[in-house]
Short mmCIF file of C-alpha atoms in Angstrom, two decimals:
data_model
loop_
_atom_site.label_atom_id
_atom_site.label_comp_id
_atom_site.label_asym_id
_atom_site.label_seq_id
_atom_site.Cartn_x
_atom_site.Cartn_y
_atom_site.Cartn_z
CA MET A 7 0.00 0.00 0.00
CA LYS A 8 1.67 3.19 -1.18
CA GLY A 9 2.68 5.56 1.61
CA MET A 10 1.72 3.04 4.27
CA HIS A 11 3.54 0.46 6.37
CA LEU A 12 2.21 -2.58 8.21
CA ALA A 13 2.13 -2.50 12.02
CA GLU A 14 1.72 -5.66 14.07
CA LEU A 15 1.18 -6.44 17.74
CA ASN A 16 1.61 -9.89 19.18
CA VAL A 17 1.00 -10.39 22.90
CA GLY A 18 1.99 -13.49 24.82
CA ARG A 19 1.89 -14.34 28.52
CA LEU A 20 4.83 -16.38 29.78
CA VAL A 21 4.05 -19.56 31.73
CA ALA A 22 6.53 -18.44 34.39
CA PRO A 23 8.46 -15.31 35.48
CA GLN A 24 11.15 -14.14 33.06
CA ASP A 25 13.99 -15.49 35.21
CA ASP A 26 12.41 -18.96 35.59
CA PRO A 27 14.24 -21.93 33.99
CA ARG A 28 11.01 -22.95 32.20
CA VAL A 29 11.27 -19.90 29.92
CA ALA A 30 15.08 -19.64 29.81
CA ASP A 31 15.39 -20.95 26.24
CA PHE A 32 12.95 -18.33 24.96
CA MET A 33 14.44 -15.48 26.99
CA GLY A 34 17.97 -16.51 26.00
CA ASN A 35 17.10 -16.26 22.30
CA LEU A 36 14.95 -13.14 22.32
CA ASP A 37 17.81 -10.77 21.46
CA LYS A 38 18.83 -13.11 18.63
CA LEU A 39 15.30 -13.17 17.18
CA ASN A 40 14.84 -9.40 17.51
CA GLY A 41 18.29 -8.81 16.01
CA LEU A 42 17.37 -10.98 13.05
CA ALA A 43 14.14 -9.02 12.57
CA LYS A 44 16.07 -5.73 12.55
CA ARG A 45 18.37 -7.03 9.82
CA MET A 46 15.55 -8.28 7.59
CA PRO A 47 14.72 -6.46 4.37
CA GLY A 48 11.54 -4.49 4.95
CA PHE A 49 11.97 -4.06 8.71
CA VAL A 50 11.11 -0.48 9.76
CA TRP A 51 10.83 -0.22 13.56
CA MET A 52 10.34 -2.20 16.78
CA MET A 53 9.16 -1.08 20.21
CA GLU A 54 11.95 -1.75 22.66
CA GLY A 55 12.24 -1.53 26.41
CA GLU A 56 14.91 0.24 28.37
CA GLU A 57 16.66 -2.90 29.56
CA GLY A 58 16.68 -6.66 29.13
CA ALA A 59 16.04 -8.76 26.08
CA GLY A 60 13.76 -7.19 23.51
CA ASN A 61 10.84 -5.44 25.16
CA THR A 62 10.47 -7.53 28.28
CA ASP A 63 10.35 -4.58 30.65
CA THR A 64 7.04 -3.26 29.26
CA SER A 65 4.18 -4.92 31.11
CA ILE A 66 0.50 -4.94 30.22
CA ASP A 67 -1.94 -4.26 33.04
CA GLY A 68 1.01 -4.38 35.46
CA ASP A 69 1.71 -8.04 34.65
CA PRO A 70 5.43 -8.59 33.82
CA GLN A 71 4.68 -12.02 32.34
CA PHE A 72 2.88 -10.37 29.40
CA ILE A 73 5.38 -9.87 26.58
CA PRO A 74 4.23 -7.46 23.84
CA ASN A 75 5.92 -7.43 20.45
CA LEU A 76 5.10 -4.33 18.42
CA SER A 77 6.81 -3.69 15.10
CA VAL A 78 6.38 -1.97 11.73
CA TRP A 79 7.24 -3.46 8.35
CA GLU A 80 7.31 -2.11 4.80
CA SER A 81 4.84 -4.71 3.56
CA VAL A 82 2.90 -7.87 4.27
CA GLU A 83 5.47 -9.86 2.32
CA THR A 84 8.43 -8.63 4.36
CA LEU A 85 6.70 -9.44 7.67
CA GLU A 86 5.66 -12.86 6.35
CA THR A 87 9.20 -13.66 5.28
CA TYR A 88 10.46 -12.97 8.80
CA VAL A 89 7.63 -14.83 10.57
CA TRP A 90 7.38 -17.91 8.37
CA GLY A 91 10.68 -17.98 6.41
CA THR A 92 13.35 -17.70 9.13
CA ILE A 93 14.33 -19.38 12.40
CA HIS A 94 11.50 -17.36 13.97
CA LYS A 95 9.09 -20.08 12.77
CA GLN A 96 10.92 -22.70 14.86
CA PHE A 97 10.45 -20.60 17.98
CA TYR A 98 6.83 -19.91 17.06
CA GLU A 99 6.20 -23.64 16.79
CA ARG A 100 7.54 -24.05 20.34
CA ARG A 101 5.37 -21.24 21.79
CA ALA A 102 3.32 -23.65 23.92
CA GLU A 103 6.48 -24.45 25.93
CA TRP A 104 6.86 -20.82 27.04
CA PHE A 105 3.49 -19.12 26.69
CA GLU A 106 0.05 -19.68 28.06
CA VAL A 107 -2.63 -20.42 25.50
CA LEU A 108 -4.66 -17.23 25.65
CA GLY A 109 -8.38 -17.72 25.23
CA ALA A 110 -8.78 -14.36 23.50
CA MET A 111 -7.19 -13.11 20.31
CA HIS A 112 -3.66 -11.78 20.88
CA PHE A 113 -2.40 -10.75 17.41
CA VAL A 114 -3.42 -7.80 15.25
CA MET A 115 -2.13 -5.89 12.22
CA TRP A 116 -3.09 -2.52 10.74
CA TRP A 117 -1.76 0.01 8.24
CA VAL A 118 0.12 3.10 9.46
CA PRO A 119 1.49 6.08 7.54
CA GLU A 120 5.19 5.81 6.72
CA GLY A 121 7.20 7.19 9.63
CA HIS A 122 4.54 6.49 12.26
CA LYS A 123 5.67 4.55 15.35
CA PRO A 124 2.57 3.21 17.09
CA THR A 125 2.33 3.23 20.85
CA LEU A 126 1.46 0.17 22.88
CA ASP A 127 -1.84 1.82 23.87
CA GLU A 128 -2.68 2.40 20.20
CA ALA A 129 -1.82 -1.22 19.39
CA LEU A 130 -3.89 -2.59 22.28
CA ALA A 131 -6.84 -0.47 21.09
CA ARG A 132 -6.50 -2.03 17.62
CA LEU A 133 -6.41 -5.50 19.19
CA GLU A 134 -9.56 -4.73 21.17
CA HIS A 135 -11.25 -3.45 18.00
CA LEU A 136 -10.40 -6.71 16.24
CA LYS A 137 -11.74 -8.75 19.16
CA GLN A 138 -15.01 -6.79 19.18
CA ASN A 139 -15.57 -6.41 15.42
CA GLY A 140 -13.56 -9.04 13.57
CA ASP A 141 -11.37 -8.32 10.56
CA SER A 142 -11.76 -4.88 9.02
CA ASP A 143 -9.47 -2.35 7.38
CA HIS A 144 -8.99 -0.83 10.87
CA ALA A 145 -7.60 -4.00 12.47
CA PHE A 146 -7.05 -7.45 10.99
CA GLY A 147 -5.32 -10.81 11.04
CA TRP A 148 -3.47 -12.74 8.33
CA SER A 149 -6.61 -14.07 6.63
CA HIS A 150 -7.77 -10.49 5.84
CA LEU A 151 -4.76 -9.94 3.57
CA ARG A 152 -4.93 -11.45 0.07
CA GLU A 153 -1.20 -10.92 -0.34
CA ALA A 154 -0.44 -12.99 2.77
CA THR A 155 0.39 -16.21 0.93
CA MET A 156 3.07 -17.63 3.23
CA HIS A 157 0.56 -17.68 6.09
CA GLN A 158 -1.54 -20.14 4.10
CA THR A 159 1.31 -22.45 3.09
CA HIS A 160 3.89 -22.14 5.90
CA ARG A 161 1.86 -21.63 9.03
CA CYS A 162 2.63 -23.70 12.08
CA ARG A 163 0.71 -26.38 13.88
CA GLU A 164 -2.25 -25.13 15.87
CA THR A 165 -1.77 -25.03 19.63
CA LYS A 166 -4.58 -26.83 21.42
CA VAL A 167 -6.31 -25.40 24.47
CA ALA A 168 -6.31 -28.02 27.23
#
């Protein structure tokens, strides 16, 4: 989309505190995964915390086990390549080891003007809009984007709710 970039928010809640051995493999690789994202063609921006790996010092509703990932990409294709076409997919497939299965939707995308860096509050409002209204041009998931072909062919196994 000319003059626009793709923003995404993914929220997960760790199964244990950040310093717990049960999430050590994830926490130990977070800088590596974020560093890879920053080197990818089409990467624009990522929300980062003041300390620690990635953005692990930004809590949601005061809960430090919630880990938000907020980033901006030049296009659907560049985000898809990172998510489904790199080592990121291997970590995504292992998400049930480190993250609770959230009953509610926890991923949203939307278009932003080039140069815009969304805030976490803005992103959470988009997520809430998606939860309340479903896919729309205001807030959407992968299936709303015709150009999101890797999602259809490379997506990971579904995580079952126990």
